[in-house]
Amino acid sequence: NLNYLMLKKNQVGVFYDGTCPICFREIAFYKRCKGAGEVEWVDISVLDGGFVISGLSKEKALNRFHVRRRDGVVVSGGKAFAALWCELPSFSILGKACQIWPVSVVLELVYLGFLLIRPKIHRFILNR
């Protein structure tokens, strides 16, 4: 187990909850994509400390999807998905499009809607 994570300069970090079956499956899909080897995939559920990286608490990271971009800025929600997609060649056009207003706003609203129904989806997956 880790207490605190240090990423290399200019390295993209994806922070996900490995205990969430939805998150786990989605991240497993992205890890198989071209370009995924350049990304640091961090299962925050195995971290012991209160912080994942500087400025990002474990609690906050468990509540929303977060990505640390190459420039060191940590983004969450729809912006995090757009940042991840920009790193994966198969999704880069989608990622760039999702960074433009009003598409970025729509993506964030869809993500917020997903967060509202995630517990129900989670229960459905676990009860199958």
mmCIF file of N, CA and C in Angstrom:
data_model
loop_
_atom_site.group_PDB
_atom_site.id
_atom_site.type_symbol
_atom_site.label_atom_id
_atom_site.label_comp_id
_atom_site.label_asym_id
_atom_site.label_seq_id
_atom_site.Cartn_x
_atom_site.Cartn_y
_atom_site.Cartn_z
ATOM 1 N N ASN A 1 0.824 -1.197 0.000
ATOM 2 C CA ASN A 1 0.000 0.000 0.000
ATOM 3 C C ASN A 1 0.869 1.263 0.000
ATOM 4 N N LEU A 2 0.348 2.300 -0.625
ATOM 5 C CA LEU A 2 1.080 3.547 -0.739
ATOM 6 C C LEU A 2 0.463 4.603 0.162
ATOM 7 N N ASN A 3 1.273 5.541 0.619
ATOM 8 C CA ASN A 3 0.769 6.642 1.437
ATOM 9 C C ASN A 3 0.521 7.902 0.623
ATOM 10 N N TYR A 4 1.339 8.125 -0.408
ATOM 11 C CA TYR A 4 1.268 9.348 -1.183
ATOM 12 C C TYR A 4 1.934 9.072 -2.509
ATOM 13 N N LEU A 5 1.368 9.551 -3.575
ATOM 14 C CA LEU A 5 1.861 9.233 -4.905
ATOM 15 C C LEU A 5 2.613 10.411 -5.497
ATOM 16 N N MET A 6 3.753 10.128 -6.082
ATOM 17 C CA MET A 6 4.509 11.152 -6.797
ATOM 18 C C MET A 6 4.534 10.759 -8.271
ATOM 19 N N LEU A 7 4.014 11.624 -9.125
ATOM 20 C CA LEU A 7 4.039 11.382 -10.561
ATOM 21 C C LEU A 7 5.234 12.096 -11.165
ATOM 22 N N LYS A 8 5.751 11.536 -12.248
ATOM 23 C CA LYS A 8 6.840 12.182 -12.962
ATOM 24 C C LYS A 8 6.332 13.464 -13.612
ATOM 25 N N LYS A 9 7.239 14.397 -13.827
ATOM 26 C CA LYS A 9 6.879 15.641 -14.501
ATOM 27 C C LYS A 9 6.332 15.298 -15.893
ATOM 28 N N ASN A 10 5.300 15.978 -16.307
ATOM 29 C CA ASN A 10 4.645 15.792 -17.612
ATOM 30 C C ASN A 10 3.957 14.444 -17.760
ATOM 31 N N GLN A 11 3.733 13.724 -16.667
ATOM 32 C CA GLN A 11 3.053 12.434 -16.754
ATOM 33 C C GLN A 11 1.577 12.603 -16.422
ATOM 34 N N VAL A 12 0.741 11.976 -17.238
ATOM 35 C CA VAL A 12 -0.696 11.993 -17.010
ATOM 36 C C VAL A 12 -1.014 10.935 -15.963
ATOM 37 N N GLY A 13 -1.841 11.302 -14.994
ATOM 38 C CA GLY A 13 -2.274 10.358 -13.976
ATOM 39 C C GLY A 13 -3.794 10.263 -13.958
ATOM 40 N N VAL A 14 -4.286 9.042 -13.962
ATOM 41 C CA VAL A 14 -5.722 8.792 -13.896
ATOM 42 C C VAL A 14 -6.003 8.153 -12.545
ATOM 43 N N PHE A 15 -6.897 8.769 -11.777
ATOM 44 C CA PHE A 15 -7.200 8.312 -10.425
ATOM 45 C C PHE A 15 -8.611 7.741 -10.390
ATOM 46 N N TYR A 16 -8.696 6.468 -10.054
ATOM 47 C CA TYR A 16 -9.993 5.780 -10.087
ATOM 48 C C TYR A 16 -10.159 4.896 -8.863
ATOM 49 N N ASP A 17 -11.421 4.559 -8.577
ATOM 50 C CA ASP A 17 -11.758 3.703 -7.445
ATOM 51 C C ASP A 17 -11.853 2.261 -7.934
ATOM 52 N N GLY A 18 -10.844 1.483 -7.641
ATOM 53 C CA GLY A 18 -10.807 0.087 -8.074
ATOM 54 C C GLY A 18 -11.828 -0.802 -7.400
ATOM 55 N N THR A 19 -12.455 -0.326 -6.326
ATOM 56 C CA THR A 19 -13.496 -1.122 -5.667
ATOM 57 C C THR A 19 -14.868 -0.907 -6.298
ATOM 58 N N CYS A 20 -14.978 0.080 -7.159
ATOM 59 C CA CYS A 20 -16.233 0.355 -7.867
ATOM 60 C C CYS A 20 -16.253 -0.481 -9.147
ATOM 61 N N PRO A 21 -17.215 -1.399 -9.283
ATOM 62 C CA PRO A 21 -17.217 -2.265 -10.470
ATOM 63 C C PRO A 21 -17.390 -1.497 -11.778
ATOM 64 N N ILE A 22 -18.109 -0.400 -11.750
ATOM 65 C CA ILE A 22 -18.285 0.411 -12.960
ATOM 66 C C ILE A 22 -16.950 1.039 -13.339
ATOM 67 N N CYS A 23 -16.307 1.679 -12.379
ATOM 68 C CA CYS A 23 -15.020 2.335 -12.611
ATOM 69 C C CYS A 23 -13.969 1.322 -13.062
ATOM 70 N N PHE A 24 -13.929 0.196 -12.374
ATOM 71 C CA PHE A 24 -12.942 -0.827 -12.674
ATOM 72 C C PHE A 24 -13.068 -1.304 -14.125
ATOM 73 N N ARG A 25 -14.290 -1.561 -14.569
ATOM 74 C CA ARG A 25 -14.516 -2.038 -15.938
ATOM 75 C C ARG A 25 -14.164 -0.975 -16.968
ATOM 76 N N GLU A 26 -14.541 0.251 -16.683
ATOM 77 C CA GLU A 26 -14.248 1.317 -17.631
ATOM 78 C C GLU A 26 -12.743 1.545 -17.752
ATOM 79 N N ILE A 27 -12.052 1.578 -16.637
ATOM 80 C CA ILE A 27 -10.602 1.777 -16.660
ATOM 81 C C ILE A 27 -9.912 0.594 -17.338
ATOM 82 N N ALA A 28 -10.396 -0.615 -17.108
ATOM 83 C CA ALA A 28 -9.827 -1.799 -17.775
ATOM 84 C C ALA A 28 -9.927 -1.640 -19.295
ATOM 85 N N PHE A 29 -11.042 -1.090 -19.770
ATOM 86 C CA PHE A 29 -11.215 -0.826 -21.201
ATOM 87 C C PHE A 29 -10.165 0.175 -21.685
ATOM 88 N N TYR A 30 -10.022 1.299 -20.977
ATOM 89 C CA TYR A 30 -9.061 2.327 -21.393
ATOM 90 C C TYR A 30 -7.627 1.813 -21.349
ATOM 91 N N LYS A 31 -7.311 0.970 -20.379
ATOM 92 C CA LYS A 31 -5.951 0.430 -20.263
ATOM 93 C C LYS A 31 -5.550 -0.422 -21.471
ATOM 94 N N ARG A 32 -6.522 -0.943 -22.198
ATOM 95 C CA ARG A 32 -6.242 -1.753 -23.387
ATOM 96 C C ARG A 32 -6.072 -0.900 -24.651
ATOM 97 N N CYS A 33 -6.314 0.384 -24.542
ATOM 98 C CA CYS A 33 -6.246 1.274 -25.700
ATOM 99 C C CYS A 33 -4.811 1.681 -26.015
ATOM 100 N N LYS A 34 -4.574 1.966 -27.278
ATOM 101 C CA LYS A 34 -3.276 2.484 -27.710
ATOM 102 C C LYS A 34 -2.997 3.774 -26.942
ATOM 103 N N GLY A 35 -1.782 3.924 -26.443
ATOM 104 C CA GLY A 35 -1.386 5.105 -25.687
ATOM 105 C C GLY A 35 -1.548 4.961 -24.188
ATOM 106 N N ALA A 36 -2.223 3.913 -23.745
ATOM 107 C CA ALA A 36 -2.486 3.726 -22.314
ATOM 108 C C ALA A 36 -1.209 3.487 -21.511
ATOM 109 N N GLY A 37 -0.175 2.972 -22.164
ATOM 110 C CA GLY A 37 1.087 2.710 -21.476
ATOM 111 C C GLY A 37 1.791 3.976 -21.012
ATOM 112 N N GLU A 38 1.417 5.106 -21.581
ATOM 113 C CA GLU A 38 2.022 6.385 -21.199
ATOM 114 C C GLU A 38 1.330 7.025 -19.995
ATOM 115 N N VAL A 39 0.216 6.447 -19.591
ATOM 116 C CA VAL A 39 -0.597 6.996 -18.501
ATOM 117 C C VAL A 39 -0.310 6.235 -17.212
ATOM 118 N N GLU A 40 -0.251 6.952 -16.106
ATOM 119 C CA GLU A 40 -0.131 6.316 -14.794
ATOM 120 C C GLU A 40 -1.546 6.072 -14.277
ATOM 121 N N TRP A 41 -1.912 4.811 -14.144
ATOM 122 C CA TRP A 41 -3.254 4.422 -13.696
ATOM 123 C C TRP A 41 -3.181 4.157 -12.207
ATOM 124 N N VAL A 42 -3.918 4.908 -11.413
ATOM 125 C CA VAL A 42 -3.796 4.834 -9.962
ATOM 126 C C VAL A 42 -5.128 4.420 -9.345
ATOM 127 N N ASP A 43 -5.132 3.235 -8.767
ATOM 128 C CA ASP A 43 -6.295 2.757 -8.018
ATOM 129 C C ASP A 43 -6.209 3.376 -6.629
ATOM 130 N N ILE A 44 -7.018 4.392 -6.387
ATOM 131 C CA ILE A 44 -6.922 5.125 -5.130
ATOM 132 C C ILE A 44 -7.430 4.327 -3.937
ATOM 133 N N SER A 45 -8.149 3.247 -4.203
ATOM 134 C CA SER A 45 -8.668 2.449 -3.081
ATOM 135 C C SER A 45 -7.552 1.760 -2.306
ATOM 136 N N VAL A 46 -6.366 1.612 -2.890
ATOM 137 C CA VAL A 46 -5.267 0.940 -2.200
ATOM 138 C C VAL A 46 -4.337 1.912 -1.487
ATOM 139 N N LEU A 47 -4.589 3.204 -1.609
ATOM 140 C CA LEU A 47 -3.735 4.189 -0.958
ATOM 141 C C LEU A 47 -4.111 4.319 0.511
ATOM 142 N N ASP A 48 -3.113 4.376 1.383
ATOM 143 C CA ASP A 48 -3.341 4.471 2.822
ATOM 144 C C ASP A 48 -3.548 5.899 3.307
ATOM 145 N N GLY A 49 -2.812 6.824 2.744
ATOM 146 C CA GLY A 49 -2.840 8.194 3.247
ATOM 147 C C GLY A 49 -4.119 8.937 2.904
ATOM 148 N N GLY A 50 -4.209 10.155 3.408
ATOM 149 C CA GLY A 50 -5.374 10.984 3.172
ATOM 150 C C GLY A 50 -5.334 11.724 1.850
ATOM 151 N N PHE A 51 -4.162 11.731 1.209
ATOM 152 C CA PHE A 51 -4.008 12.426 -0.059
ATOM 153 C C PHE A 51 -3.495 11.477 -1.131
ATOM 154 N N VAL A 52 -3.986 11.678 -2.343
ATOM 155 C CA VAL A 52 -3.551 10.877 -3.488
ATOM 156 C C VAL A 52 -2.305 11.514 -4.073
ATOM 157 N N ILE A 53 -2.409 12.788 -4.406
ATOM 158 C CA ILE A 53 -1.284 13.608 -4.836
ATOM 159 C C ILE A 53 -1.463 14.958 -4.172
ATOM 160 N N SER A 54 -0.485 15.802 -4.294
ATOM 161 C CA SER A 54 -0.573 17.127 -3.690
ATOM 162 C C SER A 54 -1.836 17.842 -4.170
ATOM 163 N N GLY A 55 -2.660 18.266 -3.219
ATOM 164 C CA GLY A 55 -3.870 19.000 -3.552
ATOM 165 C C GLY A 55 -5.098 18.157 -3.837
ATOM 166 N N LEU A 56 -4.970 16.836 -3.831
ATOM 167 C CA LEU A 56 -6.120 15.965 -4.104
ATOM 168 C C LEU A 56 -6.253 14.942 -2.979
ATOM 169 N N SER A 57 -7.285 15.137 -2.155
ATOM 170 C CA SER A 57 -7.507 14.201 -1.056
ATOM 171 C C SER A 57 -8.103 12.902 -1.584
ATOM 172 N N LYS A 58 -7.877 11.841 -0.832
ATOM 173 C CA LYS A 58 -8.444 10.546 -1.197
ATOM 174 C C LYS A 58 -9.967 10.619 -1.213
ATOM 175 N N GLU A 59 -10.549 11.316 -0.230
ATOM 176 C CA GLU A 59 -12.002 11.440 -0.146
ATOM 177 C C GLU A 59 -12.562 12.128 -1.402
ATOM 178 N N LYS A 60 -11.934 13.214 -1.800
ATOM 179 C CA LYS A 60 -12.374 13.947 -2.994
ATOM 180 C C LYS A 60 -12.229 13.071 -4.242
ATOM 181 N N ALA A 61 -11.131 12.329 -4.310
ATOM 182 C CA ALA A 61 -10.871 11.471 -5.467
ATOM 183 C C ALA A 61 -11.863 10.313 -5.548
ATOM 184 N N LEU A 62 -12.361 9.862 -4.428
ATOM 185 C CA LEU A 62 -13.346 8.780 -4.436
ATOM 186 C C LEU A 62 -14.730 9.268 -4.869
ATOM 187 N N ASN A 63 -14.978 10.560 -4.746
ATOM 188 C CA ASN A 63 -16.290 11.117 -5.080
ATOM 189 C C ASN A 63 -16.444 11.547 -6.531
ATOM 190 N N ARG A 64 -15.337 11.809 -7.207
ATOM 191 C CA ARG A 64 -15.360 12.245 -8.609
ATOM 192 C C ARG A 64 -14.142 11.696 -9.325
ATOM 193 N N PHE A 65 -14.271 11.499 -10.614
ATOM 194 C CA PHE A 65 -13.169 11.048 -11.458
ATOM 195 C C PHE A 65 -12.186 12.200 -11.643
ATOM 196 N N HIS A 66 -10.891 11.927 -11.424
ATOM 197 C CA HIS A 66 -9.847 12.949 -11.545
ATOM 198 C C HIS A 66 -8.726 12.487 -12.473
ATOM 199 N N VAL A 67 -8.171 13.452 -13.197
ATOM 200 C CA VAL A 67 -7.013 13.215 -14.056
ATOM 201 C C VAL A 67 -6.032 14.362 -13.851
ATOM 202 N N ARG A 68 -4.768 14.000 -13.717
ATOM 203 C CA ARG A 68 -3.702 15.009 -13.684
ATOM 204 C C ARG A 68 -3.175 15.094 -15.104
ATOM 205 N N ARG A 69 -3.311 16.271 -15.703
ATOM 206 C CA ARG A 69 -2.854 16.475 -17.078
ATOM 207 C C ARG A 69 -1.336 16.601 -17.126
ATOM 208 N N ARG A 70 -0.787 16.595 -18.326
ATOM 209 C CA ARG A 70 0.666 16.731 -18.510
ATOM 210 C C ARG A 70 1.220 18.026 -17.925
ATOM 211 N N ASP A 71 0.392 19.078 -17.914
ATOM 212 C CA ASP A 71 0.847 20.360 -17.377
ATOM 213 C C ASP A 71 0.770 20.418 -15.848
ATOM 214 N N GLY A 72 0.359 19.310 -15.217
ATOM 215 C CA GLY A 72 0.304 19.236 -13.764
ATOM 216 C C GLY A 72 -1.027 19.653 -13.166
ATOM 217 N N VAL A 73 -1.931 20.171 -13.972
ATOM 218 C CA VAL A 73 -3.242 20.605 -13.482
ATOM 219 C C VAL A 73 -4.132 19.377 -13.297
ATOM 220 N N VAL A 74 -4.806 19.315 -12.154
ATOM 221 C CA VAL A 74 -5.729 18.220 -11.868
ATOM 222 C C VAL A 74 -7.136 18.693 -12.208
ATOM 223 N N VAL A 75 -7.823 17.908 -13.061
ATOM 224 C CA VAL A 75 -9.197 18.217 -13.456
ATOM 225 C C VAL A 75 -10.089 17.057 -13.049
ATOM 226 N N SER A 76 -11.393 17.337 -12.934
ATOM 227 C CA SER A 76 -12.310 16.282 -12.520
ATOM 228 C C SER A 76 -13.560 16.293 -13.388
ATOM 229 N N GLY A 77 -14.356 15.223 -13.226
ATOM 230 C CA GLY A 77 -15.625 15.123 -13.937
ATOM 231 C C GLY A 77 -15.455 15.070 -15.440
ATOM 232 N N GLY A 78 -16.294 15.814 -16.148
ATOM 233 C CA GLY A 78 -16.248 15.836 -17.608
ATOM 234 C C GLY A 78 -14.900 16.276 -18.143
ATOM 235 N N LYS A 79 -14.277 17.257 -17.499
ATOM 236 C CA LYS A 79 -12.951 17.726 -17.927
ATOM 237 C C LYS A 79 -11.913 16.611 -17.808
ATOM 238 N N ALA A 80 -12.071 15.760 -16.802
ATOM 239 C CA ALA A 80 -11.134 14.651 -16.618
ATOM 240 C C ALA A 80 -11.273 13.632 -17.743
ATOM 241 N N PHE A 81 -12.508 13.330 -18.126
ATOM 242 C CA PHE A 81 -12.696 12.409 -19.238
ATOM 243 C C PHE A 81 -12.111 12.986 -20.519
ATOM 244 N N ALA A 82 -12.356 14.268 -20.779
ATOM 245 C CA ALA A 82 -11.809 14.902 -21.977
ATOM 246 C C ALA A 82 -10.286 14.847 -21.965
ATOM 247 N N ALA A 83 -9.674 15.098 -20.797
ATOM 248 C CA ALA A 83 -8.211 15.048 -20.687
ATOM 249 C C ALA A 83 -7.694 13.640 -20.955
ATOM 250 N N LEU A 84 -8.356 12.630 -20.406
ATOM 251 C CA LEU A 84 -7.951 11.246 -20.657
ATOM 252 C C LEU A 84 -8.089 10.905 -22.130
ATOM 253 N N TRP A 85 -9.216 11.236 -22.720
ATOM 254 C CA TRP A 85 -9.448 10.908 -24.126
ATOM 255 C C TRP A 85 -8.413 11.560 -25.036
ATOM 256 N N CYS A 86 -7.956 12.761 -24.677
ATOM 257 C CA CYS A 86 -6.922 13.426 -25.482
ATOM 258 C C CYS A 86 -5.615 12.642 -25.496
ATOM 259 N N GLU A 87 -5.377 11.849 -24.462
ATOM 260 C CA GLU A 87 -4.144 11.055 -24.359
ATOM 261 C C GLU A 87 -4.202 9.738 -25.127
ATOM 262 N N LEU A 88 -5.389 9.297 -25.482
ATOM 263 C CA LEU A 88 -5.558 8.015 -26.166
ATOM 264 C C LEU A 88 -5.883 8.279 -27.632
ATOM 265 N N PRO A 89 -4.987 7.884 -28.554
ATOM 266 C CA PRO A 89 -5.186 8.220 -29.965
ATOM 267 C C PRO A 89 -6.574 7.893 -30.523
ATOM 268 N N SER A 90 -7.161 6.798 -30.117
ATOM 269 C CA SER A 90 -8.486 6.424 -30.627
ATOM 270 C C SER A 90 -9.587 7.385 -30.181
ATOM 271 N N PHE A 91 -9.342 8.135 -29.120
ATOM 272 C CA PHE A 91 -10.343 9.040 -28.568
ATOM 273 C C PHE A 91 -9.931 10.507 -28.643
ATOM 274 N N SER A 92 -8.776 10.802 -29.247
ATOM 275 C CA SER A 92 -8.234 12.167 -29.157
ATOM 276 C C SER A 92 -9.137 13.219 -29.791
ATOM 277 N N ILE A 93 -9.780 12.901 -30.889
ATOM 278 C CA ILE A 93 -10.688 13.883 -31.512
ATOM 279 C C ILE A 93 -11.870 14.151 -30.587
ATOM 280 N N LEU A 94 -12.432 13.092 -29.998
ATOM 281 C CA LEU A 94 -13.526 13.253 -29.045
ATOM 282 C C LEU A 94 -13.070 14.090 -27.856
ATOM 283 N N GLY A 95 -11.875 13.808 -27.345
ATOM 284 C CA GLY A 95 -11.347 14.553 -26.203
ATOM 285 C C GLY A 95 -11.205 16.028 -26.507
ATOM 286 N N LYS A 96 -10.671 16.346 -27.680
ATOM 287 C CA LYS A 96 -10.513 17.759 -28.058
ATOM 288 C C LYS A 96 -11.872 18.433 -28.220
ATOM 289 N N ALA A 97 -12.825 17.726 -28.831
ATOM 290 C CA ALA A 97 -14.168 18.287 -29.015
ATOM 291 C C ALA A 97 -14.839 18.537 -27.664
ATOM 292 N N CYS A 98 -14.598 17.654 -26.707
ATOM 293 C CA CYS A 98 -15.239 17.771 -25.389
ATOM 294 C C CYS A 98 -14.614 18.853 -24.519
ATOM 295 N N GLN A 99 -13.533 19.461 -24.988
ATOM 296 C CA GLN A 99 -12.929 20.574 -24.254
ATOM 297 C C GLN A 99 -13.491 21.923 -24.704
ATOM 298 N N ILE A 100 -14.316 21.914 -25.730
ATOM 299 C CA ILE A 100 -14.874 23.144 -26.294
ATOM 300 C C ILE A 100 -16.271 23.385 -25.727
ATOM 301 N N TRP A 101 -16.525 24.647 -25.338
ATOM 302 C CA TRP A 101 -17.848 25.027 -24.892
ATOM 303 C C TRP A 101 -18.746 25.048 -26.122
ATOM 304 N N PRO A 102 -19.954 24.572 -26.121
ATOM 305 C CA PRO A 102 -20.784 24.094 -25.025
ATOM 306 C C PRO A 102 -20.700 22.587 -24.804
ATOM 307 N N VAL A 103 -19.893 21.884 -25.620
ATOM 308 C CA VAL A 103 -19.782 20.427 -25.472
ATOM 309 C C VAL A 103 -19.260 20.082 -24.082
ATOM 310 N N SER A 104 -18.316 20.868 -23.580
ATOM 311 C CA SER A 104 -17.753 20.614 -22.241
ATOM 312 C C SER A 104 -18.831 20.723 -21.159
ATOM 313 N N VAL A 105 -19.744 21.647 -21.327
ATOM 314 C CA VAL A 105 -20.830 21.826 -20.359
ATOM 315 C C VAL A 105 -21.775 20.629 -20.406
ATOM 316 N N VAL A 106 -22.103 20.188 -21.601
ATOM 317 C CA VAL A 106 -22.989 19.026 -21.754
ATOM 318 C C VAL A 106 -22.338 17.787 -21.147
ATOM 319 N N LEU A 107 -21.048 17.586 -21.408
ATOM 320 C CA LEU A 107 -20.339 16.434 -20.846
ATOM 321 C C LEU A 107 -20.375 16.468 -19.322
ATOM 322 N N GLU A 108 -20.169 17.631 -18.728
ATOM 323 C CA GLU A 108 -20.210 17.740 -17.264
ATOM 324 C C GLU A 108 -21.608 17.438 -16.737
ATOM 325 N N LEU A 109 -22.632 17.908 -17.417
ATOM 326 C CA LEU A 109 -24.003 17.629 -16.990
ATOM 327 C C LEU A 109 -24.322 16.138 -17.082
ATOM 328 N N VAL A 110 -23.850 15.497 -18.140
ATOM 329 C CA VAL A 110 -24.041 14.049 -18.277
ATOM 330 C C VAL A 110 -23.311 13.333 -17.143
ATOM 331 N N TYR A 111 -22.100 13.763 -16.835
ATOM 332 C CA TYR A 111 -21.339 13.153 -15.745
ATOM 333 C C TYR A 111 -22.060 13.326 -14.400
ATOM 334 N N LEU A 112 -22.577 14.529 -14.145
ATOM 335 C CA LEU A 112 -23.309 14.769 -12.898
ATOM 336 C C LEU A 112 -24.557 13.887 -12.815
ATOM 337 N N GLY A 113 -25.224 13.697 -13.950
ATOM 338 C CA GLY A 113 -26.376 12.796 -13.988
ATOM 339 C C GLY A 113 -25.966 11.370 -13.680
ATOM 340 N N PHE A 114 -24.840 10.953 -14.235
ATOM 341 C CA PHE A 114 -24.325 9.617 -13.954
ATOM 342 C C PHE A 114 -24.041 9.446 -12.465
ATOM 343 N N LEU A 115 -23.457 10.460 -11.836
ATOM 344 C CA LEU A 115 -23.156 10.363 -10.401
ATOM 345 C C LEU A 115 -24.416 10.143 -9.577
ATOM 346 N N LEU A 116 -25.524 10.701 -10.035
ATOM 347 C CA LEU A 116 -26.789 10.526 -9.311
ATOM 348 C C LEU A 116 -27.308 9.090 -9.404
ATOM 349 N N ILE A 117 -27.104 8.445 -10.551
ATOM 350 C CA ILE A 117 -27.626 7.081 -10.720
ATOM 351 C C ILE A 117 -26.577 5.998 -10.483
ATOM 352 N N ARG A 118 -25.333 6.403 -10.277
ATOM 353 C CA ARG A 118 -24.254 5.426 -10.070
ATOM 354 C C ARG A 118 -24.544 4.435 -8.952
ATOM 355 N N PRO A 119 -25.051 4.858 -7.800
ATOM 356 C CA PRO A 119 -25.332 3.868 -6.748
ATOM 357 C C PRO A 119 -26.317 2.782 -7.198
ATOM 358 N N LYS A 120 -27.311 3.157 -7.980
ATOM 359 C CA LYS A 120 -28.283 2.170 -8.469
ATOM 360 C C LYS A 120 -27.637 1.213 -9.464
ATOM 361 N N ILE A 121 -26.809 1.739 -10.345
ATOM 362 C CA ILE A 121 -26.095 0.882 -11.304
ATOM 363 C C ILE A 121 -25.162 -0.060 -10.554
ATOM 364 N N HIS A 122 -24.469 0.494 -9.571
ATOM 365 C CA HIS A 122 -23.540 -0.288 -8.749
ATOM 366 C C HIS A 122 -24.275 -1.462 -8.087
ATOM 367 N N ARG A 123 -25.431 -1.187 -7.464
ATOM 368 C CA ARG A 123 -26.213 -2.243 -6.817
ATOM 369 C C ARG A 123 -26.680 -3.292 -7.837
ATOM 370 N N PHE A 124 -27.096 -2.831 -9.012
ATOM 371 C CA PHE A 124 -27.554 -3.746 -10.058
ATOM 372 C C PHE A 124 -26.442 -4.702 -10.473
ATOM 373 N N ILE A 125 -25.242 -4.155 -10.662
ATOM 374 C CA ILE A 125 -24.091 -4.976 -11.065
ATOM 375 C C ILE A 125 -23.761 -5.997 -9.981
ATOM 376 N N LEU A 126 -23.769 -5.561 -8.730
ATOM 377 C CA LEU A 126 -23.408 -6.455 -7.630
ATOM 378 C C LEU A 126 -24.467 -7.524 -7.373
ATOM 379 N N ASN A 127 -25.721 -7.248 -7.703
ATOM 380 C CA ASN A 127 -26.815 -8.208 -7.443
ATOM 381 C C ASN A 127 -27.073 -9.159 -8.594
ATOM 382 N N ARG A 128 -26.340 -9.068 -9.660
ATOM 383 C CA ARG A 128 -26.545 -9.941 -10.822
ATOM 384 C C ARG A 128 -26.039 -11.330 -10.576
#
